[in-house]
JSON list of C-alpha atoms in Angstrom, two decimals:
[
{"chain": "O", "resi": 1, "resn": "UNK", "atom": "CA", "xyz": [90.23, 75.69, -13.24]},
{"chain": "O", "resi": 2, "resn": "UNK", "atom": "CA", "xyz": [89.94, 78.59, -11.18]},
{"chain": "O", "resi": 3, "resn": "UNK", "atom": "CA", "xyz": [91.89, 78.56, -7.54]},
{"chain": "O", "resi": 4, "resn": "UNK", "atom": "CA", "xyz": [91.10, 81.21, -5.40]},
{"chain": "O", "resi": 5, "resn": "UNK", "atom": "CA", "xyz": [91.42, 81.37, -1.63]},
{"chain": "O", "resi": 6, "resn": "UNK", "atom": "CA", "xyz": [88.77, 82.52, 0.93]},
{"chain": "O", "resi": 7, "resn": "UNK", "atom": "CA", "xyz": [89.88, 85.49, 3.19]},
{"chain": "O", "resi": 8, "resn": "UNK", "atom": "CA", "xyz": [90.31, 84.14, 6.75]},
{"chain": "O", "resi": 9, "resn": "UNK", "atom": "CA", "xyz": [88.39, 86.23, 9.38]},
{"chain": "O", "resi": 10, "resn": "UNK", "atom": "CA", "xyz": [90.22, 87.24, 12.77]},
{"chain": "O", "resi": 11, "resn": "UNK", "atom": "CA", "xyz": [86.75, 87.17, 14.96]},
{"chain": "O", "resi": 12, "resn": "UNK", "atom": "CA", "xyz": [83.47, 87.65, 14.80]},
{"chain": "O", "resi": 13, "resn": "UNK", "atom": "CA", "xyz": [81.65, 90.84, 16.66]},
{"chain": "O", "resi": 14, "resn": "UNK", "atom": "CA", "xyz": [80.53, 89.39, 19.90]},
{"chain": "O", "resi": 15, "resn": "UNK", "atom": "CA", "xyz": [77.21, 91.37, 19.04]},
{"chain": "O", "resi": 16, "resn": "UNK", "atom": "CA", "xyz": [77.03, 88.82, 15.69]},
{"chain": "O", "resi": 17, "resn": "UNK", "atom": "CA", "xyz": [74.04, 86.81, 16.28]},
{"chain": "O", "resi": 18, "resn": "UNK", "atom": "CA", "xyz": [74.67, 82.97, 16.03]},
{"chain": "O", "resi": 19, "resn": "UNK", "atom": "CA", "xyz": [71.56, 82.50, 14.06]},
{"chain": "O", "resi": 20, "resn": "UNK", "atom": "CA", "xyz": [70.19, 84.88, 11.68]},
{"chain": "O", "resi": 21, "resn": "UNK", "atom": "CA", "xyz": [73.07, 86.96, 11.13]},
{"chain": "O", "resi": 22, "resn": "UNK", "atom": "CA", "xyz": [72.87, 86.28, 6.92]},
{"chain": "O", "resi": 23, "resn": "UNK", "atom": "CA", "xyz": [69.98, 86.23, 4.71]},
{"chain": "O", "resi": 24, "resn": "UNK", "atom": "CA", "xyz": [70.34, 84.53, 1.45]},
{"chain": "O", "resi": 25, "resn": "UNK", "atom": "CA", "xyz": [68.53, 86.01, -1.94]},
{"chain": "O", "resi": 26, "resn": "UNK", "atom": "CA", "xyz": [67.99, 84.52, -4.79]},
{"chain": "O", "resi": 27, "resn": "UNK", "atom": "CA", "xyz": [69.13, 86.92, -7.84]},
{"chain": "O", "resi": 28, "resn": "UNK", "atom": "CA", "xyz": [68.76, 85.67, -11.75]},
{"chain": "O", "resi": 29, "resn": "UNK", "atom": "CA", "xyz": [69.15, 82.35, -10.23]},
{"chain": "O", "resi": 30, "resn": "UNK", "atom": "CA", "xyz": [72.26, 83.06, -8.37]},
{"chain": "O", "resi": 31, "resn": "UNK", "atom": "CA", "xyz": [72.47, 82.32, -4.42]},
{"chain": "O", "resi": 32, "resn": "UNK", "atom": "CA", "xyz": [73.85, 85.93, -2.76]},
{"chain": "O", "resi": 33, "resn": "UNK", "atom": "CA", "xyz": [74.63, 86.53, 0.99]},
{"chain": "O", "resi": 34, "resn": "UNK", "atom": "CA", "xyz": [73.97, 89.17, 2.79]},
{"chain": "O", "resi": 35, "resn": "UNK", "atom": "CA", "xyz": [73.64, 90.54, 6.49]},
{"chain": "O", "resi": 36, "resn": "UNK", "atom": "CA", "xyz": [70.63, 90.51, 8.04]},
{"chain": "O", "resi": 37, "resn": "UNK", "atom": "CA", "xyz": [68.38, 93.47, 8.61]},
{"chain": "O", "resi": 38, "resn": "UNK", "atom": "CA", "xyz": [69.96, 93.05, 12.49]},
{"chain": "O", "resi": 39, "resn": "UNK", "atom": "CA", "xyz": [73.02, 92.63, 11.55]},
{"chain": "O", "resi": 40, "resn": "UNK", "atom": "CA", "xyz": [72.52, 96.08, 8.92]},
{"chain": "O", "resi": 41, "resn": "UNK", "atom": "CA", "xyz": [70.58, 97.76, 12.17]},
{"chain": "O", "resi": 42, "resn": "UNK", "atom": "CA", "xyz": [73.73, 97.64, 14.29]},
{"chain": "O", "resi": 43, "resn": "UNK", "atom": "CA", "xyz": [75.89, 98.21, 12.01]},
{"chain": "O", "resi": 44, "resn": "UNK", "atom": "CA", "xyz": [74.17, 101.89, 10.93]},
{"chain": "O", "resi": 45, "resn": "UNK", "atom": "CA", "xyz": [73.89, 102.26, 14.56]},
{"chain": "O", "resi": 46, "resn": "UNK", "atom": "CA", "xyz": [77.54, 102.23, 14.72]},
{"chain": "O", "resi": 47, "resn": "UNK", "atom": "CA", "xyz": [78.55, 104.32, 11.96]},
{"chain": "O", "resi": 48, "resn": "UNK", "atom": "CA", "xyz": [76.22, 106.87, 12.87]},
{"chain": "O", "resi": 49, "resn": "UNK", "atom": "CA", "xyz": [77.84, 106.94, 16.54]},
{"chain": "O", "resi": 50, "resn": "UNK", "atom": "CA", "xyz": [81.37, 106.97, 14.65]},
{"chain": "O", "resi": 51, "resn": "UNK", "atom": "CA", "xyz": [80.32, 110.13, 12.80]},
{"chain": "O", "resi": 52, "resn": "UNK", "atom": "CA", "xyz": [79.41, 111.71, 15.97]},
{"chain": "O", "resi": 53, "resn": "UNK", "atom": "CA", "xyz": [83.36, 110.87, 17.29]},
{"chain": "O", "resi": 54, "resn": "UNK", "atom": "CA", "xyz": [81.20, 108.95, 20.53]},
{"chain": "O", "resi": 55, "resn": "UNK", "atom": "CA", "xyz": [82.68, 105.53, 19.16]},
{"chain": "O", "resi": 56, "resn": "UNK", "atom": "CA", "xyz": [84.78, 103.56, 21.60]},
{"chain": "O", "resi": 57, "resn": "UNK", "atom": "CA", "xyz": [87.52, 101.48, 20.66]},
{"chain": "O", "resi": 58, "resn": "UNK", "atom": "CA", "xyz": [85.52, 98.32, 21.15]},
{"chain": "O", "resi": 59, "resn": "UNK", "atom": "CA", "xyz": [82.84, 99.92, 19.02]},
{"chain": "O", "resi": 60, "resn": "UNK", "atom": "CA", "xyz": [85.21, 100.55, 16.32]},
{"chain": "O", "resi": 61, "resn": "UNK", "atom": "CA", "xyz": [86.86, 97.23, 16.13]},
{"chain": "O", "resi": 62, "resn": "UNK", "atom": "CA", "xyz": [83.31, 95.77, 16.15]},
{"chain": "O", "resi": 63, "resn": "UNK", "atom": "CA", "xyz": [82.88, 98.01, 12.71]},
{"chain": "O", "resi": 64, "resn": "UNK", "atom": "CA", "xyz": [86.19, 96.52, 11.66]},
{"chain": "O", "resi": 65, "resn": "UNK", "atom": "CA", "xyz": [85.10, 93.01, 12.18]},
{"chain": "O", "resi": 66, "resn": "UNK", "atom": "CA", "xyz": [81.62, 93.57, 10.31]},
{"chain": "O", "resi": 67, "resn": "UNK", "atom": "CA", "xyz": [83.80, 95.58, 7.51]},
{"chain": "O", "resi": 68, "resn": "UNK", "atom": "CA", "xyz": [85.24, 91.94, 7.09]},
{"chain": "O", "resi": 69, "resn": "UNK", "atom": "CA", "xyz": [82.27, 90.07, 6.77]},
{"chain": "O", "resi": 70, "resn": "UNK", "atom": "CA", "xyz": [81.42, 92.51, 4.54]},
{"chain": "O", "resi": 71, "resn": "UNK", "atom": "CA", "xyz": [84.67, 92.23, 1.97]},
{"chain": "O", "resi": 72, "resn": "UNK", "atom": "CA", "xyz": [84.09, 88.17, 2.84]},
{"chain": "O", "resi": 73, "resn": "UNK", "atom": "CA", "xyz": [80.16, 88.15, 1.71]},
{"chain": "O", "resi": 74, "resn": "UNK", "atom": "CA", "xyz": [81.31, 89.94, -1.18]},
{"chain": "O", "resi": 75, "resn": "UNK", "atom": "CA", "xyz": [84.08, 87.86, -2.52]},
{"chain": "O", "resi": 76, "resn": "UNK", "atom": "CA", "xyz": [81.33, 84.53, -1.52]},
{"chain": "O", "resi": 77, "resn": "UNK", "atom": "CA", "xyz": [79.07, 86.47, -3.79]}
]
């Protein structure tokens, strides 16, 4: 019997939609989360901004927070 535990998240983005903020796809049968094409928008948005140093602090724990969705989707998945 496997035990693993589930990362806890600190917060959400406050620009994380309630509703709509993960898609799920079916692959070979297998359920797999994954942000939505919003959530993906804003994101880019972001890192685009961060490669252009015009990121604020807020902006860039916003990325932070969606970088821990992201490691969270992926251990889900």
């Amino acid at each position: 019997m496997n035990s693993w535990l589930l990362p806890k998240l600190k917060d959400f983005p406050t620009s994380l939609p309630g509703e709509g903020a993960v898609r799920i796809e079916l692959e070979e049968g297998v359920p797999i989360f994954r942000a939505s094409a919003t959530v993906q928008t804003r994101i880019e948005k972001l890192l685009v901004k961060q490669q252009e140093a015009n990121i604020s602090l807020e902006e860039e724990q916003e990325l932070d927070f969606y970088e821990e969705i992201d490691d969270y989707l992926s251990f889900v998945n």
